[in-house]
CSV table of C-alpha atoms and ligand atoms in Angstrom, one decimal:
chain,number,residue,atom,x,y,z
A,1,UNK,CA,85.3,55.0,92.1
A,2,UNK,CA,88.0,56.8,90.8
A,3,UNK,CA,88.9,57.1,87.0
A,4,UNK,CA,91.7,54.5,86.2
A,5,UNK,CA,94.1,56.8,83.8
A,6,UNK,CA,97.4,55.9,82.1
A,7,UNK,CA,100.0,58.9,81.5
A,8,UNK,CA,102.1,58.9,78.4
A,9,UNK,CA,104.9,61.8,79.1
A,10,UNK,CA,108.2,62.9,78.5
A,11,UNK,CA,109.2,64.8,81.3
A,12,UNK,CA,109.8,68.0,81.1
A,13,UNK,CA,109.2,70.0,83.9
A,14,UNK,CA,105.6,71.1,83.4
A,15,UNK,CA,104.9,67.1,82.2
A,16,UNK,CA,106.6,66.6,86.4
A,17,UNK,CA,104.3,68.6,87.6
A,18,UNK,CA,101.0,66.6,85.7
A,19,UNK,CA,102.1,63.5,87.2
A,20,UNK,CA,102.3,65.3,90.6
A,21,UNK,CA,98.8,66.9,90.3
A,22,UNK,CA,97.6,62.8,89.1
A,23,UNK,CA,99.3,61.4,92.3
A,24,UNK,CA,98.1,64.1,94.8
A,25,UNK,CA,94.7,63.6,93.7
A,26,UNK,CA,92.2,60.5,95.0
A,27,UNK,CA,89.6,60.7,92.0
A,28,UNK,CA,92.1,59.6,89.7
A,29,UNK,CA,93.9,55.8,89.5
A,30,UNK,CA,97.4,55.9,87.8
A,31,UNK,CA,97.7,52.1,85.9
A,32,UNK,CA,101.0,52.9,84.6
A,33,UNK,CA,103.2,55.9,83.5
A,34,UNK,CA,104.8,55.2,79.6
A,35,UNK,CA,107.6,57.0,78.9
A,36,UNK,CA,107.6,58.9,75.0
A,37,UNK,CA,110.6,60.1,73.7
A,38,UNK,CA,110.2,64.0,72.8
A,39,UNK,CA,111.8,66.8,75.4
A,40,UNK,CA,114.7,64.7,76.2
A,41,UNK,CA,115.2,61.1,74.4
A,42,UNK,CA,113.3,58.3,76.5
A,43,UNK,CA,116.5,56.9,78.5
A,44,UNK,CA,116.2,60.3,80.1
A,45,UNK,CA,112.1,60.6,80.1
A,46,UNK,CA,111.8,56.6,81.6
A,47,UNK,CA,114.2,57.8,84.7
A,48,UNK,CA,112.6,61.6,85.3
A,49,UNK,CA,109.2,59.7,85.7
A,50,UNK,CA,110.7,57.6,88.5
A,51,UNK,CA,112.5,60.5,90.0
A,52,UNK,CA,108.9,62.3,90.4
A,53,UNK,CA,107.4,59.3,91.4
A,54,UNK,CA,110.0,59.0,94.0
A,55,UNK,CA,109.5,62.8,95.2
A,56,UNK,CA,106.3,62.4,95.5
A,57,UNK,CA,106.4,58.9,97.4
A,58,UNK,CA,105.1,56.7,94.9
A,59,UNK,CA,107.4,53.8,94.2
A,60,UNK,CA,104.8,51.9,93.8
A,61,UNK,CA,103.8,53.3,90.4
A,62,UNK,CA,104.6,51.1,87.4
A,63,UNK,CA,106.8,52.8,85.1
A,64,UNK,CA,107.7,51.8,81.5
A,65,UNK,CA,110.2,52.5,78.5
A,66,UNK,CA,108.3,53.8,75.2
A,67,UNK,CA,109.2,54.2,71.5
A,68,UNK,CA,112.9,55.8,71.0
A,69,UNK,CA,111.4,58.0,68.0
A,70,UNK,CA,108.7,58.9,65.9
A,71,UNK,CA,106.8,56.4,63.7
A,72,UNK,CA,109.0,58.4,61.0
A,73,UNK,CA,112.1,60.1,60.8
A,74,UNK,CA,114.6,61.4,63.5
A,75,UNK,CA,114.1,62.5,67.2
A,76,UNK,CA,113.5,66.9,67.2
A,77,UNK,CA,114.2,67.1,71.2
A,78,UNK,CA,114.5,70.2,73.4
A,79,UNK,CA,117.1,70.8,75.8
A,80,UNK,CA,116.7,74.4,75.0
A,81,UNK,CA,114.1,74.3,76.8
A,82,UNK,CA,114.3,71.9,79.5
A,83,UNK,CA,117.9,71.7,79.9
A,84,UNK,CA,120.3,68.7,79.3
A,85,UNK,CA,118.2,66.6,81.7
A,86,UNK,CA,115.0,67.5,80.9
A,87,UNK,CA,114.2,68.7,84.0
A,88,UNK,CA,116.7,70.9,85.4
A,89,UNK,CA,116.4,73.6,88.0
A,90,UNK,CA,115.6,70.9,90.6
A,91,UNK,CA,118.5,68.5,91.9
A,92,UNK,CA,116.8,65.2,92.8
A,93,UNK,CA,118.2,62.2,93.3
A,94,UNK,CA,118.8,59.3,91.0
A,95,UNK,CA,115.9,57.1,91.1
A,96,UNK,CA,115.8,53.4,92.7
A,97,UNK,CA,112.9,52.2,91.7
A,98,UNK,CA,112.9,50.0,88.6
A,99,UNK,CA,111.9,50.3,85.0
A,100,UNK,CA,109.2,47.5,84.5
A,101,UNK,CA,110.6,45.6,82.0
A,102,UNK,CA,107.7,45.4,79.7
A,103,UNK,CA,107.7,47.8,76.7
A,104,UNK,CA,105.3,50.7,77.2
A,105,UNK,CA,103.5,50.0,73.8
A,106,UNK,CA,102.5,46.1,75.1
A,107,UNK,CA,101.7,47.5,78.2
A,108,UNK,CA,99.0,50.2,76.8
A,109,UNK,CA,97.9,47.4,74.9
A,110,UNK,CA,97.6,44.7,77.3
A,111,UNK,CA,95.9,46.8,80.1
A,112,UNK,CA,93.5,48.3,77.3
A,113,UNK,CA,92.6,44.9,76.3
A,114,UNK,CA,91.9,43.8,79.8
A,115,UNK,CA,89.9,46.8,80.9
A,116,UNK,CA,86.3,46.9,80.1
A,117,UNK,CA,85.7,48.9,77.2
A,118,UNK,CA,85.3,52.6,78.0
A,119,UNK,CA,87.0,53.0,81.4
A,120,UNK,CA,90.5,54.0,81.1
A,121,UNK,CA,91.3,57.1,79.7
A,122,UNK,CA,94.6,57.8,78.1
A,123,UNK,CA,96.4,61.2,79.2
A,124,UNK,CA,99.3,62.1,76.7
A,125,UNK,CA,102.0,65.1,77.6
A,126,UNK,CA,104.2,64.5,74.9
A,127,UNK,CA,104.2,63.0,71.2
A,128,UNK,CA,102.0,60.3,70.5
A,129,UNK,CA,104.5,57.7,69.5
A,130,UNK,CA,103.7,55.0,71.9
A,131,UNK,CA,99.7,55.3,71.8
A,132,UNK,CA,100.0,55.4,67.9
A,133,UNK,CA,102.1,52.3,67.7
A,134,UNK,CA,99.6,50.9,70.1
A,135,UNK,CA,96.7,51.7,68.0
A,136,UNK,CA,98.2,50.4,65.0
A,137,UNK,CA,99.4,47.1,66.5
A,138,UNK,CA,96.0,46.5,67.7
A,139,UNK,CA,92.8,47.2,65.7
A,140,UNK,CA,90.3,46.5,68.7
A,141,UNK,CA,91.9,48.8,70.9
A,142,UNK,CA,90.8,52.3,69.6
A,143,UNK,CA,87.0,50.9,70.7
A,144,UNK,CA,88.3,50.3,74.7
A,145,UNK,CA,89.9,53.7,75.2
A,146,UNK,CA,87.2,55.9,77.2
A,147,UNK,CA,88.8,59.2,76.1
A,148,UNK,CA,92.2,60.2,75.5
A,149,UNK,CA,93.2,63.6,76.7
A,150,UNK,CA,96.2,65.3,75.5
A,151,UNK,CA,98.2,68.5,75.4
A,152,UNK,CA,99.2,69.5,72.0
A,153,UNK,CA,98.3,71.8,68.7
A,154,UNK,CA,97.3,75.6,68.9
A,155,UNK,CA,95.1,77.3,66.7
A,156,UNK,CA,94.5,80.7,67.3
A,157,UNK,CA,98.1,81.0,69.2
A,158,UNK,CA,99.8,78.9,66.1
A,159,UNK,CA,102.6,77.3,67.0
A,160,UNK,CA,105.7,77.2,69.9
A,161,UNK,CA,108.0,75.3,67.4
A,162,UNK,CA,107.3,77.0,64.1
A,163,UNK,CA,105.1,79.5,63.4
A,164,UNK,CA,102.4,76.4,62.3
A,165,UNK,CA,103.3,73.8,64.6
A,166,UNK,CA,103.4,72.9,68.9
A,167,UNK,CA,105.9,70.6,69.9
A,168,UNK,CA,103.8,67.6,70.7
A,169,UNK,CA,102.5,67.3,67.1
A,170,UNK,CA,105.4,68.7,65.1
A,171,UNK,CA,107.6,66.0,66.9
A,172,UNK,CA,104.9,62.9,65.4
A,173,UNK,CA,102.8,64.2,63.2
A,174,UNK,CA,102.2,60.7,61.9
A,175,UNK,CA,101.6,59.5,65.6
A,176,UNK,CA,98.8,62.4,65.9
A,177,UNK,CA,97.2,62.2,62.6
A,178,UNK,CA,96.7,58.2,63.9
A,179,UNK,CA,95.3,59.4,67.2
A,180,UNK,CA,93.0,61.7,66.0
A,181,UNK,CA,91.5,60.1,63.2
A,182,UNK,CA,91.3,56.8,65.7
A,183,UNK,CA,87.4,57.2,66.6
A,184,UNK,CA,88.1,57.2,70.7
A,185,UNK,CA,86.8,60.4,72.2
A,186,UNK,CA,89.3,63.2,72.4
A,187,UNK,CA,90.1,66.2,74.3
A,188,UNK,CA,92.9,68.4,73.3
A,189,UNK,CA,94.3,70.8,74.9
A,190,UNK,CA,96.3,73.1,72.6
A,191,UNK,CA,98.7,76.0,72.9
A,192,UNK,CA,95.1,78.2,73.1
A,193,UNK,CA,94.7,77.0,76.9
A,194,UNK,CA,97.9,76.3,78.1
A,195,UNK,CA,99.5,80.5,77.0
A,196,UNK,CA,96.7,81.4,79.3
A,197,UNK,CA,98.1,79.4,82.1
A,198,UNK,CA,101.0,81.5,82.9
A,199,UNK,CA,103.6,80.8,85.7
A,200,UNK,CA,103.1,84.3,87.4
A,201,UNK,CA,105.9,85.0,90.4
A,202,UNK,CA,102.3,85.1,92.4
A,203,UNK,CA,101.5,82.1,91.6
A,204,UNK,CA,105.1,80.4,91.8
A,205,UNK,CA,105.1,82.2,95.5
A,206,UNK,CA,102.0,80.4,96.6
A,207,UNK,CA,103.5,76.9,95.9
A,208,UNK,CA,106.6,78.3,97.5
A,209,UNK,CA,105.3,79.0,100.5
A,210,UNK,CA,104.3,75.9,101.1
A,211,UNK,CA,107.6,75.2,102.7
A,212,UNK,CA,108.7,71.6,101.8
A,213,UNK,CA,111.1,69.7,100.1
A,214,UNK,CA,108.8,68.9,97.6
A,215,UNK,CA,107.3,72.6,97.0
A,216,UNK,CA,111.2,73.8,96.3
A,217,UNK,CA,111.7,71.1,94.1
A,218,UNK,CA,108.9,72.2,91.9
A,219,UNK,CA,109.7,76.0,92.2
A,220,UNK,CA,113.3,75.3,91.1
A,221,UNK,CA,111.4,73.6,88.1
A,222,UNK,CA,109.2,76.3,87.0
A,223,UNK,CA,111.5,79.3,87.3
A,224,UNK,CA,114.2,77.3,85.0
A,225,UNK,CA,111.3,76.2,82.8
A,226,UNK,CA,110.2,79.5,82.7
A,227,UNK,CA,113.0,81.8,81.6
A,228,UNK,CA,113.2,80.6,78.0
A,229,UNK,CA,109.5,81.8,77.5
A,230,UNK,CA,109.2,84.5,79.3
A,231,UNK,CA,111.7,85.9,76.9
A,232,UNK,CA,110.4,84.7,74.0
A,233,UNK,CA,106.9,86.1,75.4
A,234,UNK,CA,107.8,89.0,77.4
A,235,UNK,CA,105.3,87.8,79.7
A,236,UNK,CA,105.0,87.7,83.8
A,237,UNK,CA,105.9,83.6,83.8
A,238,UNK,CA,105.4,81.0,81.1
A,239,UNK,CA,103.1,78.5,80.1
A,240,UNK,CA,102.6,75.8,82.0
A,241,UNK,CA,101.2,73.0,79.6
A,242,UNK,CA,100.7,69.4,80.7
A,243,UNK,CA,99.3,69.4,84.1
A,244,UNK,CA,95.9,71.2,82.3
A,245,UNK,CA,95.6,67.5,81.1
A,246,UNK,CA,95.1,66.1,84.7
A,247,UNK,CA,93.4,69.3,85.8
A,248,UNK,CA,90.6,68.9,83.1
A,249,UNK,CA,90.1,65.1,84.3
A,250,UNK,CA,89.6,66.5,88.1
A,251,UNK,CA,87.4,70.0,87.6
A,252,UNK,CA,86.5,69.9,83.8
A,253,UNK,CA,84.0,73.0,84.6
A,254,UNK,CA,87.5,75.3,84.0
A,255,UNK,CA,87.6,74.4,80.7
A,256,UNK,CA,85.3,75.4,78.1
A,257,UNK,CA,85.6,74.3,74.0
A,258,UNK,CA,83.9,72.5,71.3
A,259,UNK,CA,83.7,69.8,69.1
A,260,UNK,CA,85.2,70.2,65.9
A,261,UNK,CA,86.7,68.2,63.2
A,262,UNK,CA,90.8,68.3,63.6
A,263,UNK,CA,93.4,67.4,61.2
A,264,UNK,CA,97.0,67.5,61.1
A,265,UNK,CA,99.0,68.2,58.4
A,266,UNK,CA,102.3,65.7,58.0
A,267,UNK,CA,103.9,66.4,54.9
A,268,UNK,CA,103.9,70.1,54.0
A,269,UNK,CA,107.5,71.8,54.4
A,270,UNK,CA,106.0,75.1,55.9
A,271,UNK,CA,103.1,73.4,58.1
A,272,UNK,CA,104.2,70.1,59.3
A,273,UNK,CA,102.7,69.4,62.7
A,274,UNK,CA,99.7,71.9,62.2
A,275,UNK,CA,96.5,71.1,64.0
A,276,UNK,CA,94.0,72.1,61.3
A,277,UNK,CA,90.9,72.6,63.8
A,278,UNK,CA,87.9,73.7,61.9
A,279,UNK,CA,86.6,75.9,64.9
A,280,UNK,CA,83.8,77.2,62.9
A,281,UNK,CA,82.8,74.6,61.4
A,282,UNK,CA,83.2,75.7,57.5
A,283,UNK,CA,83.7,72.2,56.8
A,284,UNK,CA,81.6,68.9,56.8
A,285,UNK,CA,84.6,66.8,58.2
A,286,UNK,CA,83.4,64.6,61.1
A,287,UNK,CA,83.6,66.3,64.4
A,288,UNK,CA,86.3,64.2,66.1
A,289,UNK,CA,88.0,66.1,69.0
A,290,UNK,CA,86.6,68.7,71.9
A,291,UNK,CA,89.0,71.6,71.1
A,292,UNK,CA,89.9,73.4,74.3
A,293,UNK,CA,89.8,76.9,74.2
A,294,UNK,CA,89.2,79.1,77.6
A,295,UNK,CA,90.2,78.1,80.9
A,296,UNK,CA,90.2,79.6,84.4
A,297,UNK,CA,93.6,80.2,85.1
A,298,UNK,CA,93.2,81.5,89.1
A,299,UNK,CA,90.8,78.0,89.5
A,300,UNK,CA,93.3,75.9,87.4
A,301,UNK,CA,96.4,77.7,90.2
A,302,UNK,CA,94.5,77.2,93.6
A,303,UNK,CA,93.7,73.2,92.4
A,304,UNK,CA,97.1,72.8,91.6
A,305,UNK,CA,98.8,74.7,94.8
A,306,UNK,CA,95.8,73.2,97.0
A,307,UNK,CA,96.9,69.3,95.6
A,308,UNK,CA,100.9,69.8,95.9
A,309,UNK,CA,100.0,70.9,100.0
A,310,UNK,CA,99.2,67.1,99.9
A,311,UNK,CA,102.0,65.1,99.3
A,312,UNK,CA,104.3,63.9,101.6
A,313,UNK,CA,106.4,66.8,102.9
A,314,UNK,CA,109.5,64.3,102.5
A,315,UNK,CA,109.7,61.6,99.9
B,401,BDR,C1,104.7,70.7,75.1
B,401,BDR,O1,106.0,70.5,74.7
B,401,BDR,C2,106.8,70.2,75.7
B,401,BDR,O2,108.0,70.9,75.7
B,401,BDR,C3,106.0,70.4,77.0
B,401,BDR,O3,106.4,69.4,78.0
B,401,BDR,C4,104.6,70.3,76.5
B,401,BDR,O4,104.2,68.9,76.6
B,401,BDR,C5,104.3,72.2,74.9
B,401,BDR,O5,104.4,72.5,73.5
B,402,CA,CA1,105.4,67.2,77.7
């Protein structure tokens, strides 16, 4: 039986490639894709979602519209990253498929409600708006989630945004403080895993030379996606984040971690959007999230190359 997921993302290149990896692979059931605002505002995130979809041959995939901005304050995006679309470097076509009409937030709620409780897992690539507002809206639903899996925080690596904060969190740090104080099981996979994962012109070769449409689609994406941090890094390649999510779900033995407690800090000026993991445990604060902290980066490379071989060569 595969595991029925739902994917809460704001695509962003490397957040493309995650639902890709989720598509290509038969162990995994995708209910629904929501669409968070964060990268690129969610009028933008709610139509790259169908555009991957559509690459990848998947019109069938329901797709809906999330939250427009954090539960407080105003939308931090980043184009400077992703370019004005989000996901530049690859020219795809405009999508056709429609945007359900339900909101994302009703959805997460209504298919959580109708599940049994602990069988779909919730994968978030971006902030936590929607699954937040979900969770707040609906006091039973935190009990029904089986795990939620997300990309966000950094401990030992700090932070992408400031020196204290990752994107993800600094972008909702209300959203994640809700999540992770929730009670569902939680992986996270912070900054720690995904600066291992680097975009190495090896690496980007091998998905290149699998010689379709789809492959050169992808390549565009990650040497545009790239650029910004291999400056910033001086590194061979950049970090590719979200599709560890998925990867973790299909061949969790490349990950290793351990539970700890983890806060986030929301209000102070220097820190906001911190991920306070207490890795060693020098406080008695409940243990509420498996903190990713190694991974295999070759393994994590040949999965992902080996799954992109499989979908369709032409959308
Ligand atoms: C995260 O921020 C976004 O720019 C990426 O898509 C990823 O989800 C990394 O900090
Ligand atoms: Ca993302």
């Amino acid at each position: 039986m595969p595991q029925k997921i739902i994917i809460d993302t704001d695509p962003g290149q490397d957040d493309a490639l995650a639902i890709l990896l989720a598509l290509a692979s038969p162990e995994l059931e995708v209910l629904g894709i929501t669409a968070a605002a964060g990268n690129v505002p969610v009028a933008l995130t709610s139509k790259n979602i169908r555009k991957v979809c559509e690459l990848a041959g998947r019109r069938d995939i329901r797709v809906f519209a999330g939250c427009e901005g954090p539960m407080q304050g105003s939308l931090f995006t980043a184009e400077y990253v992703h370019g004005a679309t989000g996901m530049d470097g690859a020219d795809l076509p405009e999508p056709t498929m429609p945007l359900q009409a339900q909101h994302g937030v009703d959805f997460l709620i209504e298919t959580l409600m109708a599940h049994e409780p602990g069988t779909v897992t919730i994968c978030t690539l971006g902030p936590m708006t929607n699954l937040a507002t979900a969770l707040s809206r609906e006091p039973a639903l935190a009990a029904r989630i089986k795990s939620v899996v997300l990309m966000g925080g950094g401990l030992f690596e700090g932070g992408n945004v400031t020196p204290a904060a990752e994107f993800n969190i600094f972008v909702d740090p209300e959203a994640a403080r809700i999540v992770l104080s929730c009670g569902a099981p939680i992986v996270m996979m912070p900054l720690d895993v995904t600066h291992q994962v680097l975009t190495t012109a090896k690496r980007v070769a091998a998905i290149k030379a699998l010689g379709t449409p789809l492959a050169d689609a992808v390549t565009g994406w990650l040497e545009f996606f790239e650029r910004f941090d291999e400056a910033k890094y001086g590194t061979d390649g950049g970090p590719l984040h979200d599709p560890n999510v998925i990867a973790y779900l299909l061949k969790p033995e490349l990950y290793s971690g351990r539970l700890c407690n983890v806060e986030i800090e929301t209000t102070s000026e220097l820190t906001k959007g911190m991920t306070v993991a207490d890795w060693w445990g020098v406080t008695q604060r409940p243990k509420n999230a498996f903190f990713v902290r190694d991974v295999d980066a070759d393994g994590f490379y040949t999965l992902l190359t080996e799954r992109l071989a499989r979908l369709p060569a032409k959308p």
